[in-house]
Each structure stands twice: as C-alpha cells, then as structure tokens.
C-alpha cells in the first residue's frame, strides 16, 4: 500500500537515509509493522542504494527481525542459563503444548507468536515468561494456563 | 532544557557543593540527627508543628547535612512533644514539652552552636532510636 | 619488505601480502578451499590454517587473511595444524560428500573416517559463489542468509533474482558442483579411492618433514592403507 | 533542590521493574500526598540495587532501613508506620534464610556487607535520570581533571599504571589498548562502548547502564581525550529498553549542560556520543563483529590483526571497551592509579561485578574485589543453596566459560586462576547449580546456544558446535556411545584451535570443563542410561513414593494426560505409558512424594 510506503520512507528519513543506520531503520520498521515485508525490504534497498541481498542478509541474521507477520500477542520465554537451571525448558514445553506451536511460529489462529530469548537480564525472577511486554516471573507449569488465558480472552467490545 | 547555560569546570564544584548536602541523607550520615517523636501522643501534643518549625529552620539556615527522622512513642507521653538531638560522636540529648519557639532555640544553640539548651533538657545519653 | 620465518626459513614479503601469498611465492603448499586468487579472502574453510608464534603461546590462524608481519614465526604443517585440517575436511565431507575436491583432499590428508551423520547439503558454505557474483560479475544476486545451523546461500526470498544474469559463474567456481566424485557408494560418505598420504613422520616430529608437498607421490613416507 | 527529611529510594532496575516497582513508587507517592508528607519525604527511583531476588525494594534513608518483596498493599502501612509514626515495619524487612529475626538495616545484610562498590558506587543511591545527583557524588570531577589538568599521555600513563584490564572477558590491559590507538596518525578516531551483553545469565552491563549511565559517559570523554577521538558510539542490545532510555536521557542532559558536544566544560575539547541499538546476536559482542554491526552490516567477525586500534570503525583507529571498563575509568582518574593498584591481586586489579544467579538464595548483582574466593561469593554473599541442597558447580564466564566443581570453591577469582581451571572471567555471569542440575544437560544447553549464535563463517565453529550439540543431545536421550567422549574432546579442541573469533575459540570450554570435572555424569548417561540429577526427560521416570503420598489428588488434577490413578486418601500411581514427563505432577505435589527416578537404567527403544 502507498500509505505503508510513505511510512517506511519517513522511518528511513528519520535516520537520514544513511547506510550505517540500516539496522536502526529495520528495527523501526519491525516495530511499526510487526514484521519486515518483502516490499519494505525493497523500499529500503532502493532508498539506501544497496543491493537487496545485503539487506536480506542483515534482516535474516539478527534475531530481532521477523520476515513473517507475528501474531497478535508476543509470548517470549527466557532461555537464559539462570532460567534454564530453574526449569525454563519445562515451561517452554508446557507453552508449546498449550498453544500447539513451536518456538518461532505463530499459532494457527494467529493469536500468539512464541519466541525464545537468550536472556532478559532479570534472572532473579526466573523462569520468566513475557507476554506483550508484561513480565511473569517465577513461572510454573501450572501458572502457564492462567497466564495465557488472560490474553486469549475474546476482545471485550 | 534547550539553550541552557553550558557548564564550566568551576561550575561543577558549585553544583556539588549545593547538592551534596541534600544528598548526604542518602548515605545515612550527617553532622546531626534529630528525632522527633511521633507516637499518637506526640502527634496529639503537636509534634507536627515541631517538625514543620524544624524543617523550616533548617532550610532557612541553609545547613543541609542534618538528618531529621521520626520515631514512635518514647514512653514519656506527659513530656510530649519531644525530640532527641544526636550530634556526631556525642550522646543523644532528649528535650521535652517543646514548642516551635523552643525547637528554634535548640536548633540555633545546640545543633548549630553545639551548646546544650540545659533548661529544656529532659535526659542525656539514655536511649537510642532503635 | 617484511621479513619473517616460515618453516624455519627466512622469507621476505611485500607490504600487504598475506602469509598464504608469501608461502605461494616461495612454493610452499598450503591447502585452501574458500580461497581464490581473483577474490577477496574469506577465511571460512579454515583449511589454510598455520601455526604462528613460538613456545607455549602459539595459535592457529587462517593464512589467507593473516597479514605478513615483521618477525612473525610461522609453521605451515605442524601436528596441531594437521589435526585441525583433518577435522575440517571430515566436517565438510559430512556436509557435501559428493564433492570431488573434498574427497581428494581427504585422501591427501589421510582422513579415513567420517564420524558424523551425513547432512548432504551439497554446499559447504565456502562463499566462493557469493564473492564471485559480487566481485567479478558485479551482480550481487546471491548472498549468505541467517546464521548458525540455518545459514545458507541463496537469493532474496529464495526467488529468481532480478540481478541474476544466469552467467553460471557461481556454479563454475563451486567446489561441490564443478566435479562430482564417482567414488562414494551408498554405505558411507568417504571415498578414499585415491588415498595416498598418511605421513608417518608426524608420529615422531612436530612438523611434517617432507619437502615434496606432492601428495606423497614419492611414496617413501606413506604407510600401508588400513 | 529541596531539603527532605527522608528519601525513599525505590529500586527501578529491570529486575524490580519486572516485579512492579513503578507501581510501588506510584502508590508511595499517592500515599505520601494523602498523609501530607510530600514536603518532607522524597520518593526517588534509582538504578538496580543488586539484590534482585528480593524485589521490589525500597530503602528508607537516612535510617538505612531496607524493605523488600513489597506489594502495593503494603504501601499504606509502610507510610503510616515508618514515615508518620517513625516505627520501622518489621514484617516488610529482610529475614535471612534459616533465621527468624529480620535484619532492618541494609548495611547489616550479609548480601551487601561483603561487597566493595566502586563501579556500582551510585547504585541505589542516585536517580540515574538526574545529572545533578550524579554530579553531587563527585560525578564529572574526573572528567574536569582530565580535560583541564592532564595530557593524553598522562591519562594513558595513569590508566596503564592502574593495571586496569578489560572487563568484557579477555582481560586485555586497557592502557595498552589506548596507547596503541593514540599512536595512530590517521583521523578521525572513534570510541565504542560495548554494551552488547549477550551472555545468558549475566546483567552487569545492563545494571551499570541503568543505574549510573553518566559514569559511562564520563569514562568515554576521558578516553576520547586520551586517544584524540571526536565521536563515540554506545552499543546497547535492544532487549534492554530501560538501559536504552536511561542512556538516551543521560546523553541529552550531558549535552544540555555542556558536558558533551563542542568545547566541553569550556576546556576546548570536542566529543559527542551516539547510541546504536543492537538487533539480537550474541556474536556482536566480539569487537570486530560489533564494529560491523555499528556500520550497519551483519555482525561477522574478521581477522585481527589489524586490530581495531589500528583499523576499526570505517577502517579508522577505534578503541572498544566494555561498559564496566568505561565506568571504572573515572574512578581511577579521580582517585589515582595507586589507589586502584591497592585493590585486587597481583595480576588482576580492582573490583569485578558478577551476576550471581541460578540455584542460590541471594540472587543478584555483586561487586567484589578481585581475588575473593568463589566460596566467599557463593556462600558468604550469596547465602548458599536454597532448601539446604548440595552445591554442585558454578558456571562462570557465560558460554565461553566453564563449570567449576565444589573442590575448586577456594579458588581465588582472577583472570589467570579462572582460565587455568578451564573457565574464564568472561563478562561476569556466575550461575550456581545444585545436585538437581544435570551437567550433561548444561553442556547441551550451552552448545545449543552457541550453535544457534555462531555467525556461521568458520567451518570449525559452525559445524563444530553443531556436531558437538548433536552428540551431547544424543547422550541425553540415551543414544550415547563410548566413543562419543573422545570425539567430543577432539572437536572441542579443534573448535578452540581453528576458529577465527572469540566465540569459536571458547566454544569448547563448556564441554571441556564439564568433561573434566563431571565425566562420571556423562558416563552414567552413556553406559548406565540414567540421568543422576533426574533432569534428562528421556532417561527418567516419574514415580510416586508411597510413604510420602497422602492421596490428595493434586497431582492427578495437574496431569494433562490422565496418567495418574488413585482416589482420595489413596496412594496414587503413574501409568508410565501415558506419562509425557511434563513434570506438572511433581510441581503440584506439596509433599515431595513424586520423584524423578534416576537410579535405574531406562531402556531406550
């Protein structure tokens, strides 16, 4: 869409259209559109006068970027060492079972995207699950159901 | 904040002087510690007014390394409002039946001057805050 | 001129030469895979490793990217270098057993086992094609994507690239595509049909003692194939 | 600024914020207003206090009373009792494990008692979003001194004499790095602050950036003068939104006050800073990869030499130091190299920050002098292992480090001792493990992390970490062979030897150190097909201990696959064929009646 294109162009302009700000530009697009569409990458390539393949390389290298649209709710499970020794993997398994989804994927209904993260730096409250930016510390297998249910609720009209 | 005056090296010291005394409290240190007793009895007897007067004096005198705390009932309700003054390396001194005027005098003479206001003293060195 | 020592010899190098270039100039053979004279060095295949330094503080570096430095001490065929090289070949063979280049290399360096399950990706990610496309063909149609296990070489979105002119240079330079080894059968990934060299001297010395560098064709030091 | 009789210092580090400390702050402000104390009591949001286990935390000064694990409901009581009536609230204070009496004052708590705060000197003391508060505690004094009284040579001499070594992991002498860059003729020169803290289980840099951003800025200006740089970049990973925000505010304030930009402090020196946000790649922590990332490219390391000091950002001389290193610099300039020399050991000077996490009572961030023993940190400051369990190992140095066993607890913490023991200082992650941690599983965890984070350039690192991970994964699934262990050692060694950058060169450490100290656990998995710690799902079986089971039905309700039978007040049992080993029953049981049985071999089909 043209409006999207304008928006992307303004994000690029925010960073003076400089090649060195490619990562910052892509982070902004990711934040605004929830993913990096093929179209957006082409726009960036053109604006920065860079080969598409270079931009594609950067977009697939860093973890912060997603080339497919993400679900409505972002469910992040911390896989840091501290969370790991405190039972993080069991929490992740439970979420995988509950949502029927593997890390990095969206649920069939498009409600959730499940992602793992290497460390959030709040090891004291591990294992940690973050949904839509809200931290749920000291997670247990039994807490997962209620946590997810909070977001699964049909939109209150 | 834009267009603010740029600092020079000597300004840093000035800011430090000005703010440091306000901040010593964060380290739990100061030249004097004043404890205003604020049990139910103390408040009823007017401890709030004592506190207000004291804080007022402190800011007027621009000496800011004085720590003001509160405590509960000191067990001598008849002598409320009370306050305890502790100068560095000296035993605590307890004053009773205070009024805003009295605390002002204590502030000037004892806290700043280092001289006990003997006629108002209840006890010396008896108890600590905790 | 830079002077340094290589395998006990004093060698001279021009400013800007790499250790590999200097070795080539002196006729010392260092095996390479991801290196090609017309392209910028990549340092990915780790076959051209050499040992630098002296005493206890030595380390392995890729000679294609390491600059010739004054006073450097280099050994191109130490025990440690060979151990690493053999492992690189073994790891790469498990990725692309069809590559004749790799099978020959295995034979030459006496790699007689592949202890990993074959992935058979038909690509060792040496990046020759990527550099060929960008540097010689000036097309930039293909490139590296992702990282770690998922790293691959492809076009953007895995679709036919607008930049690609179907010149075929990428296939021409590929060490897996260009020649297929006819050797390996269904049982294993290793051919060893041309196994020639397993130098017995490395059992006794820290460095290879052979100056022929010709796949042991003289035959004197080669052990019986087991 | 105004004189308040009490300051409430609310910890606003990520740990406490995650537990709701901003809500506590709001509630405090509201309650204080309600009680008309707003002119007497100030509420301040500070950086991380360190004692993250006990968040949210409020420290009341000048009394020094430490309140912990607060909820919004506790606030009215706290305000009324402590601030109005002057009675500290016992029930909100910290009670050490195995004790009954609370410890009211922060300075008396074991966790804080043994620390030596230098880099973290302002933590929990100042509002990191107010430059005046940083200045009040001698902030920017060192910078003033460096700009007005020192030459680049004397600055470098001072840093060299102090013996400061890089806090990012490898421990390269900072003075030497600066001197090498200062020597370069080409300009412009650049500075980079490496805040891409990727080690899982480590959050030192995050905490410094959040609690005292100006210290990093000040250190960088001093460094800029030393090498003659005009521009600096602070690289912060995007997983740290709070750190990003605080540094952004700090830079803006410093610029407004003439502490950054042109003619700093009127001393005729120009230098400015820019934030670069990372996009999530562990390898970006490597200095050449970080440079590539700042340039907007894939974070792929390159061969050194040339070192960044010669050819760094855009091919120009660049000094890269870690956050902690930059934050240490002003302290050295202000207090002198001799003072810094006096701290620590012969070869490792000063203090180091560690994040103490895992199976430990006092999780948090600690700053200790170099040379302190592991035992003092784990048991003295950390308060030992929860539930009186047995200490098994401590993992130091993140994915590049190693696991050290109980017999090495008296090892002094310095660069050389750790490396000799097979671990590494790294950036300072310290993960404590108890007897319920499986070391094979830990090795698998790190290898999985590394194979995913490897940039993929070197065959040795990309394929090496992947193959090691596959082998260890098979071992945890009961498919291990005896020949696996020598192969793992060979691979780890080659990966160390042959890889280009620090990631690959240290990728063998976790496996080598676990093999060195915990070989018997690998052997139990391979030969006996059992997991002694009861962790590896494929090698354990959940069983109900009949003598402990009260028949309360909790586990039955928790089981997602209806694998548990038994009725009320009757010993339950688990149908193994239905069990998916999710562990829900074990978690649900309040009587520790469910064991992950590990003594007997599990046949893997």
PDB file of C-alpha atoms in Angstrom, chain D residues 251-482:
ATOM      1  CA  UNK D 251      23.358  11.939  26.789  1.00  0.00           C
ATOM      2  CA  UNK D 252      20.739  14.641  26.314  1.00  0.00           C
ATOM      3  CA  UNK D 253      21.390  16.062  29.791  1.00  0.00           C
ATOM      4  CA  UNK D 254      25.132  15.974  29.335  1.00  0.00           C
ATOM      5  CA  UNK D 255      24.799  17.827  26.035  1.00  0.00           C
ATOM      6  CA  UNK D 256      22.494  20.428  27.566  1.00  0.00           C
ATOM      7  CA  UNK D 257      24.989  21.083  30.298  1.00  0.00           C
ATOM      8  CA  UNK D 258      27.948  21.336  28.004  1.00  0.00           C
ATOM      9  CA  UNK D 259      29.460  18.040  29.144  1.00  0.00           C
ATOM     10  CA  UNK D 260      29.262  16.586  25.645  1.00  0.00           C
ATOM     11  CA  UNK D 261      29.473  18.257  22.274  1.00  0.00           C
ATOM     12  CA  UNK D 262      31.623  21.236  21.459  1.00  0.00           C
ATOM     13  CA  UNK D 263      34.011  22.922  23.870  1.00  0.00           C
ATOM     14  CA  UNK D 264      33.265  20.581  26.764  1.00  0.00           C
ATOM     15  CA  UNK D 265      33.380  22.381  30.125  1.00  0.00           C
ATOM     16  CA  UNK D 266      34.948  25.304  28.354  1.00  0.00           C
ATOM     17  CA  UNK D 267      38.161  23.319  28.062  1.00  0.00           C
ATOM     18  CA  UNK D 268      38.225  23.463  24.281  1.00  0.00           C
ATOM     19  CA  UNK D 269      37.673  19.759  23.724  1.00  0.00           C
ATOM     20  CA  UNK D 270      35.010  18.376  21.378  1.00  0.00           C
ATOM     21  CA  UNK D 271      33.420  14.963  21.632  1.00  0.00           C
ATOM     22  CA  UNK D 272      29.965  13.603  21.083  1.00  0.00           C
ATOM     23  CA  UNK D 273      28.154  10.317  21.597  1.00  0.00           C
ATOM     24  CA  UNK D 274      25.523   8.364  19.724  1.00  0.00           C
ATOM     25  CA  UNK D 275      23.528   5.304  20.751  1.00  0.00           C
ATOM     26  CA  UNK D 276      23.468   2.272  18.478  1.00  0.00           C
ATOM     27  CA  UNK D 277      20.774  -0.277  19.172  1.00  0.00           C
ATOM     28  CA  UNK D 278      21.705  -3.923  18.723  1.00  0.00           C
ATOM     29  CA  UNK D 279      19.310  -6.283  17.000  1.00  0.00           C
ATOM     30  CA  UNK D 280      19.959  -9.513  18.808  1.00  0.00           C
ATOM     31  CA  UNK D 281      23.057 -11.533  18.029  1.00  0.00           C
ATOM     32  CA  UNK D 282      25.431 -12.866  20.660  1.00  0.00           C
ATOM     33  CA  UNK D 283      28.384 -12.661  18.297  1.00  0.00           C
ATOM     34  CA  UNK D 284      28.027  -8.859  18.106  1.00  0.00           C
ATOM     35  CA  UNK D 285      29.783  -8.793  21.457  1.00  0.00           C
ATOM     36  CA  UNK D 286      33.011  -9.667  19.653  1.00  0.00           C
ATOM     37  CA  UNK D 287      34.781  -6.407  18.902  1.00  0.00           C
ATOM     38  CA  UNK D 288      35.257  -6.751  15.155  1.00  0.00           C
ATOM     39  CA  UNK D 289      31.697  -8.067  14.796  1.00  0.00           C
ATOM     40  CA  UNK D 290      30.460  -5.155  16.859  1.00  0.00           C
ATOM     41  CA  UNK D 291      32.202  -2.737  14.545  1.00  0.00           C
ATOM     42  CA  UNK D 292      30.495  -4.370  11.571  1.00  0.00           C
ATOM     43  CA  UNK D 293      27.191  -4.051  13.384  1.00  0.00           C
ATOM     44  CA  UNK D 294      27.734  -0.345  14.130  1.00  0.00           C
ATOM     45  CA  UNK D 295      28.430   0.087  10.425  1.00  0.00           C
ATOM     46  CA  UNK D 296      25.010  -1.444   9.773  1.00  0.00           C
ATOM     47  CA  UNK D 297      26.239  -4.780   8.498  1.00  0.00           C
ATOM     48  CA  UNK D 298      25.976  -8.411   9.500  1.00  0.00           C
ATOM     49  CA  UNK D 299      27.842  -8.899  12.771  1.00  0.00           C
ATOM     50  CA  UNK D 300      30.564 -11.088  11.343  1.00  0.00           C
ATOM     51  CA  UNK D 301      33.980 -11.074  12.968  1.00  0.00           C
ATOM     52  CA  UNK D 302      37.096 -10.565  10.900  1.00  0.00           C
ATOM     53  CA  UNK D 303      40.750 -11.415  11.256  1.00  0.00           C
ATOM     54  CA  UNK D 304      42.863  -9.487  13.758  1.00  0.00           C
ATOM     55  CA  UNK D 305      45.438  -8.023  13.049  1.00  0.00           C
ATOM     56  CA  UNK D 306      44.798  -5.374  12.046  1.00  0.00           C
ATOM     57  CA  UNK D 307      43.365  -4.609  15.464  1.00  0.00           C
ATOM     58  CA  UNK D 308      40.555  -2.066  15.844  1.00  0.00           C
ATOM     59  CA  UNK D 309      43.062   0.289  17.479  1.00  0.00           C
ATOM     60  CA  UNK D 310      44.684   0.452  14.027  1.00  0.00           C
ATOM     61  CA  UNK D 311      41.784  -0.260  11.697  1.00  0.00           C
ATOM     62  CA  UNK D 312      38.410  -0.174  13.334  1.00  0.00           C
ATOM     63  CA  UNK D 313      35.192   1.592  12.535  1.00  0.00           C
ATOM     64  CA  UNK D 314      35.173   2.532   8.827  1.00  0.00           C
ATOM     65  CA  UNK D 315      38.816   1.465   8.751  1.00  0.00           C
ATOM     66  CA  UNK D 316      39.867   4.159  11.216  1.00  0.00           C
ATOM     67  CA  UNK D 317      41.573   3.806  14.602  1.00  0.00           C
ATOM     68  CA  UNK D 318      38.996   2.797  17.192  1.00  0.00           C
ATOM     69  CA  UNK D 319      39.048   1.871  20.851  1.00  0.00           C
ATOM     70  CA  UNK D 320      36.387  -0.543  22.057  1.00  0.00           C
ATOM     71  CA  UNK D 321      35.856  -1.143  25.735  1.00  0.00           C
ATOM     72  CA  UNK D 322      33.166  -2.813  27.701  1.00  0.00           C
ATOM     73  CA  UNK D 323      30.598  -0.855  29.776  1.00  0.00           C
ATOM     74  CA  UNK D 324      32.157  -1.831  33.064  1.00  0.00           C
ATOM     75  CA  UNK D 325      35.625  -0.797  31.894  1.00  0.00           C
ATOM     76  CA  UNK D 326      34.403   2.650  30.843  1.00  0.00           C
ATOM     77  CA  UNK D 327      32.594   3.088  34.144  1.00  0.00           C
ATOM     78  CA  UNK D 328      35.769   2.214  36.051  1.00  0.00           C
ATOM     79  CA  UNK D 329      37.864   4.859  34.281  1.00  0.00           C
ATOM     80  CA  UNK D 330      36.539   7.983  36.101  1.00  0.00           C
ATOM     81  CA  UNK D 331      37.209   6.330  39.454  1.00  0.00           C
ATOM     82  CA  UNK D 332      40.839   5.744  38.537  1.00  0.00           C
ATOM     83  CA  UNK D 333      41.371   9.280  37.289  1.00  0.00           C
ATOM     84  CA  UNK D 334      39.643  10.762  40.311  1.00  0.00           C
ATOM     85  CA  UNK D 335      41.287   8.649  42.970  1.00  0.00           C
ATOM     86  CA  UNK D 336      44.575   7.804  41.278  1.00  0.00           C
ATOM     87  CA  UNK D 337      46.267   4.715  39.909  1.00  0.00           C
ATOM     88  CA  UNK D 338      47.861   3.927  43.287  1.00  0.00           C
ATOM     89  CA  UNK D 339      44.522   3.614  44.976  1.00  0.00           C
ATOM     90  CA  UNK D 340      43.255   1.254  42.249  1.00  0.00           C
ATOM     91  CA  UNK D 341      46.504  -0.713  42.373  1.00  0.00           C
ATOM     92  CA  UNK D 342      45.853  -1.415  46.009  1.00  0.00           C
ATOM     93  CA  UNK D 343      42.712  -3.383  45.205  1.00  0.00           C
ATOM     94  CA  UNK D 344      42.680  -6.923  43.944  1.00  0.00           C
ATOM     95  CA  UNK D 345      45.522  -9.302  43.220  1.00  0.00           C
ATOM     96  CA  UNK D 346      48.964  -9.158  41.633  1.00  0.00           C
ATOM     97  CA  UNK D 347      47.718  -9.517  38.064  1.00  0.00           C
ATOM     98  CA  UNK D 348      44.059  -8.579  38.408  1.00  0.00           C
ATOM     99  CA  UNK D 349      43.419  -5.174  39.863  1.00  0.00           C
ATOM    100  CA  UNK D 350      40.316  -3.527  41.151  1.00  0.00           C
ATOM    101  CA  UNK D 351      36.878  -4.950  41.582  1.00  0.00           C
ATOM    102  CA  UNK D 352      34.630  -7.005  39.331  1.00  0.00           C
ATOM    103  CA  UNK D 353      30.868  -7.150  39.080  1.00  0.00           C
ATOM    104  CA  UNK D 354      29.263 -10.576  38.974  1.00  0.00           C
ATOM    105  CA  UNK D 355      25.690 -11.542  38.448  1.00  0.00           C
ATOM    106  CA  UNK D 356      25.032 -14.281  40.926  1.00  0.00           C
ATOM    107  CA  UNK D 357      22.112 -16.347  39.710  1.00  0.00           C
ATOM    108  CA  UNK D 358      20.710 -19.843  39.491  1.00  0.00           C
ATOM    109  CA  UNK D 359      20.215 -22.087  42.479  1.00  0.00           C
ATOM    110  CA  UNK D 360      21.266 -19.562  45.061  1.00  0.00           C
ATOM    111  CA  UNK D 361      19.485 -17.856  47.940  1.00  0.00           C
ATOM    112  CA  UNK D 362      20.540 -14.277  47.300  1.00  0.00           C
ATOM    113  CA  UNK D 363      20.254 -13.820  43.578  1.00  0.00           C
ATOM    114  CA  UNK D 364      21.607 -10.515  42.479  1.00  0.00           C
ATOM    115  CA  UNK D 365      24.411  -8.322  41.320  1.00  0.00           C
ATOM    116  CA  UNK D 366      27.552  -8.103  43.415  1.00  0.00           C
ATOM    117  CA  UNK D 367      30.754  -6.115  43.144  1.00  0.00           C
ATOM    118  CA  UNK D 368      33.726  -7.664  44.897  1.00  0.00           C
ATOM    119  CA  UNK D 369      37.482  -7.137  44.929  1.00  0.00           C
ATOM    120  CA  UNK D 370      39.428  -9.400  42.596  1.00  0.00           C
ATOM    121  CA  UNK D 371      40.979 -12.335  44.381  1.00  0.00           C
ATOM    122  CA  UNK D 372      37.976 -13.103  46.583  1.00  0.00           C
ATOM    123  CA  UNK D 373      37.272 -16.838  46.648  1.00  0.00           C
ATOM    124  CA  UNK D 374      34.325 -18.496  44.985  1.00  0.00           C
ATOM    125  CA  UNK D 375      33.239 -19.740  48.389  1.00  0.00           C
ATOM    126  CA  UNK D 376      33.004 -16.211  49.774  1.00  0.00           C
ATOM    127  CA  UNK D 377      30.834 -15.167  46.876  1.00  0.00           C
ATOM    128  CA  UNK D 378      28.579 -18.214  46.754  1.00  0.00           C
ATOM    129  CA  UNK D 379      28.181 -18.827  50.469  1.00  0.00           C
ATOM    130  CA  UNK D 380      29.179 -15.517  52.068  1.00  0.00           C
ATOM    131  CA  UNK D 381      27.321 -13.089  49.851  1.00  0.00           C
ATOM    132  CA  UNK D 382      25.041 -15.484  48.046  1.00  0.00           C
ATOM    133  CA  UNK D 383      23.840 -17.171  51.205  1.00  0.00           C
ATOM    134  CA  UNK D 384      24.324 -20.683  49.851  1.00  0.00           C
ATOM    135  CA  UNK D 385      21.953 -23.016  48.075  1.00  0.00           C
ATOM    136  CA  UNK D 386      18.192 -22.871  48.628  1.00  0.00           C
ATOM    137  CA  UNK D 387      16.458 -25.578  50.634  1.00  0.00           C
ATOM    138  CA  UNK D 388      19.768 -26.725  52.062  1.00  0.00           C
ATOM    139  CA  UNK D 389      20.601 -28.639  48.905  1.00  0.00           C
ATOM    140  CA  UNK D 390      24.093 -29.574  47.927  1.00  0.00           C
ATOM    141  CA  UNK D 391      26.322 -27.278  45.866  1.00  0.00           C
ATOM    142  CA  UNK D 392      27.394 -28.956  42.649  1.00  0.00           C
ATOM    143  CA  UNK D 393      29.027 -26.428  40.375  1.00  0.00           C
ATOM    144  CA  UNK D 394      29.296 -22.798  39.469  1.00  0.00           C
ATOM    145  CA  UNK D 395      29.354 -21.779  35.833  1.00  0.00           C
ATOM    146  CA  UNK D 396      31.488 -18.716  35.212  1.00  0.00           C
ATOM    147  CA  UNK D 397      32.017 -16.679  32.093  1.00  0.00           C
ATOM    148  CA  UNK D 398      28.889 -17.469  30.123  1.00  0.00           C
ATOM    149  CA  UNK D 399      29.013 -19.675  27.040  1.00  0.00           C
ATOM    150  CA  UNK D 400      32.764 -19.089  26.833  1.00  0.00           C
ATOM    151  CA  UNK D 401      33.331 -20.131  30.386  1.00  0.00           C
ATOM    152  CA  UNK D 402      33.318 -23.364  32.258  1.00  0.00           C
ATOM    153  CA  UNK D 403      31.723 -25.214  35.147  1.00  0.00           C
ATOM    154  CA  UNK D 404      33.807 -25.407  38.302  1.00  0.00           C
ATOM    155  CA  UNK D 405      33.086 -28.092  40.907  1.00  0.00           C
ATOM    156  CA  UNK D 406      32.906 -27.923  44.701  1.00  0.00           C
ATOM    157  CA  UNK D 407      36.545 -28.857  45.140  1.00  0.00           C
ATOM    158  CA  UNK D 408      37.553 -25.585  43.482  1.00  0.00           C
ATOM    159  CA  UNK D 409      35.433 -23.400  45.776  1.00  0.00           C
ATOM    160  CA  UNK D 410      38.511 -21.920  47.391  1.00  0.00           C
ATOM    161  CA  UNK D 411      39.873 -20.742  44.063  1.00  0.00           C
ATOM    162  CA  UNK D 412      40.591 -17.008  44.057  1.00  0.00           C
ATOM    163  CA  UNK D 413      38.691 -15.128  41.377  1.00  0.00           C
ATOM    164  CA  UNK D 414      41.164 -13.537  38.985  1.00  0.00           C
ATOM    165  CA  UNK D 415      41.785 -13.781  35.237  1.00  0.00           C
ATOM    166  CA  UNK D 416      44.615 -16.315  35.414  1.00  0.00           C
ATOM    167  CA  UNK D 417      43.209 -18.685  38.049  1.00  0.00           C
ATOM    168  CA  UNK D 418      39.896 -18.985  36.255  1.00  0.00           C
ATOM    169  CA  UNK D 419      41.500 -19.641  32.884  1.00  0.00           C
ATOM    170  CA  UNK D 420      43.813 -22.242  34.410  1.00  0.00           C
ATOM    171  CA  UNK D 421      40.819 -24.013  35.909  1.00  0.00           C
ATOM    172  CA  UNK D 422      39.154 -24.223  32.497  1.00  0.00           C
ATOM    173  CA  UNK D 423      36.673 -21.399  32.985  1.00  0.00           C
ATOM    174  CA  UNK D 424      37.015 -17.717  32.147  1.00  0.00           C
ATOM    175  CA  UNK D 425      36.319 -14.359  33.735  1.00  0.00           C
ATOM    176  CA  UNK D 426      34.073 -13.545  30.806  1.00  0.00           C
ATOM    177  CA  UNK D 427      31.811 -10.645  31.472  1.00  0.00           C
ATOM    178  CA  UNK D 428      30.950 -11.925  34.924  1.00  0.00           C
ATOM    179  CA  UNK D 429      27.995 -14.283  34.842  1.00  0.00           C
ATOM    180  CA  UNK D 430      28.030 -16.700  37.755  1.00  0.00           C
ATOM    181  CA  UNK D 431      25.419 -19.420  37.666  1.00  0.00           C
ATOM    182  CA  UNK D 432      25.190 -21.651  40.698  1.00  0.00           C
ATOM    183  CA  UNK D 433      23.989 -25.216  40.282  1.00  0.00           C
ATOM    184  CA  UNK D 434      22.842 -27.731  42.859  1.00  0.00           C
ATOM    185  CA  UNK D 435      22.592 -31.521  42.827  1.00  0.00           C
ATOM    186  CA  UNK D 436      19.386 -31.337  40.802  1.00  0.00           C
ATOM    187  CA  UNK D 437      21.214 -29.817  37.870  1.00  0.00           C
ATOM    188  CA  UNK D 438      22.439 -32.253  35.228  1.00  0.00           C
ATOM    189  CA  UNK D 439      25.835 -31.285  33.891  1.00  0.00           C
ATOM    190  CA  UNK D 440      25.274 -33.081  30.599  1.00  0.00           C
ATOM    191  CA  UNK D 441      22.114 -31.062  30.194  1.00  0.00           C
ATOM    192  CA  UNK D 442      24.068 -27.877  30.954  1.00  0.00           C
ATOM    193  CA  UNK D 443      26.667 -28.788  28.323  1.00  0.00           C
ATOM    194  CA  UNK D 444      23.834 -29.384  25.871  1.00  0.00           C
ATOM    195  CA  UNK D 445      22.280 -26.067  26.799  1.00  0.00           C
ATOM    196  CA  UNK D 446      25.430 -24.084  26.063  1.00  0.00           C
ATOM    197  CA  UNK D 447      26.168 -25.951  22.861  1.00  0.00           C
ATOM    198  CA  UNK D 448      22.642 -25.331  21.675  1.00  0.00           C
ATOM    199  CA  UNK D 449      23.072 -21.668  22.436  1.00  0.00           C
ATOM    200  CA  UNK D 450      26.403 -21.483  20.629  1.00  0.00           C
ATOM    201  CA  UNK D 451      25.386 -23.400  17.533  1.00  0.00           C
ATOM    202  CA  UNK D 452      22.476 -21.023  17.160  1.00  0.00           C
ATOM    203  CA  UNK D 453      24.541 -17.906  17.797  1.00  0.00           C
ATOM    204  CA  UNK D 454      27.542 -18.871  15.667  1.00  0.00           C
ATOM    205  CA  UNK D 455      27.717 -16.453  12.763  1.00  0.00           C
ATOM    206  CA  UNK D 456      28.455 -19.422  10.531  1.00  0.00           C
ATOM    207  CA  UNK D 457      31.611 -18.196   8.855  1.00  0.00           C
ATOM    208  CA  UNK D 458      34.170 -20.726  10.134  1.00  0.00           C
ATOM    209  CA  UNK D 459      33.598 -24.398   9.446  1.00  0.00           C
ATOM    210  CA  UNK D 460      35.195 -25.203  12.789  1.00  0.00           C
ATOM    211  CA  UNK D 461      32.740 -23.134  14.786  1.00  0.00           C
ATOM    212  CA  UNK D 462      29.560 -23.587  12.762  1.00  0.00           C
ATOM    213  CA  UNK D 463      29.893 -27.308  12.128  1.00  0.00           C
ATOM    214  CA  UNK D 464      31.908 -27.967  15.271  1.00  0.00           C
ATOM    215  CA  UNK D 465      29.327 -26.563  17.686  1.00  0.00           C
ATOM    216  CA  UNK D 466      26.518 -28.231  15.760  1.00  0.00           C
ATOM    217  CA  UNK D 467      28.149 -31.636  15.827  1.00  0.00           C
ATOM    218  CA  UNK D 468      29.044 -31.336  19.498  1.00  0.00           C
ATOM    219  CA  UNK D 469      25.473 -30.365  20.247  1.00  0.00           C
ATOM    220  CA  UNK D 470      24.140 -33.338  18.281  1.00  0.00           C
ATOM    221  CA  UNK D 471      26.409 -35.744  20.119  1.00  0.00           C
ATOM    222  CA  UNK D 472      25.524 -34.386  23.559  1.00  0.00           C
ATOM    223  CA  UNK D 473      21.833 -34.312  22.660  1.00  0.00           C
ATOM    224  CA  UNK D 474      22.038 -37.972  21.730  1.00  0.00           C
ATOM    225  CA  UNK D 475      23.752 -38.695  25.032  1.00  0.00           C
ATOM    226  CA  UNK D 476      20.937 -37.050  26.977  1.00  0.00           C
ATOM    227  CA  UNK D 477      18.467 -39.141  25.026  1.00  0.00           C
ATOM    228  CA  UNK D 478      20.188 -42.368  25.911  1.00  0.00           C
ATOM    229  CA  UNK D 479      21.736 -42.845  22.470  1.00  0.00           C
ATOM    230  CA  UNK D 480      25.292 -42.127  23.557  1.00  0.00           C
ATOM    231  CA  UNK D 481      28.257 -44.319  22.655  1.00  0.00           C
ATOM    232  CA  UNK D 482      31.520 -44.759  24.493  1.00  0.00           C
TER     233      UNK D 482
END
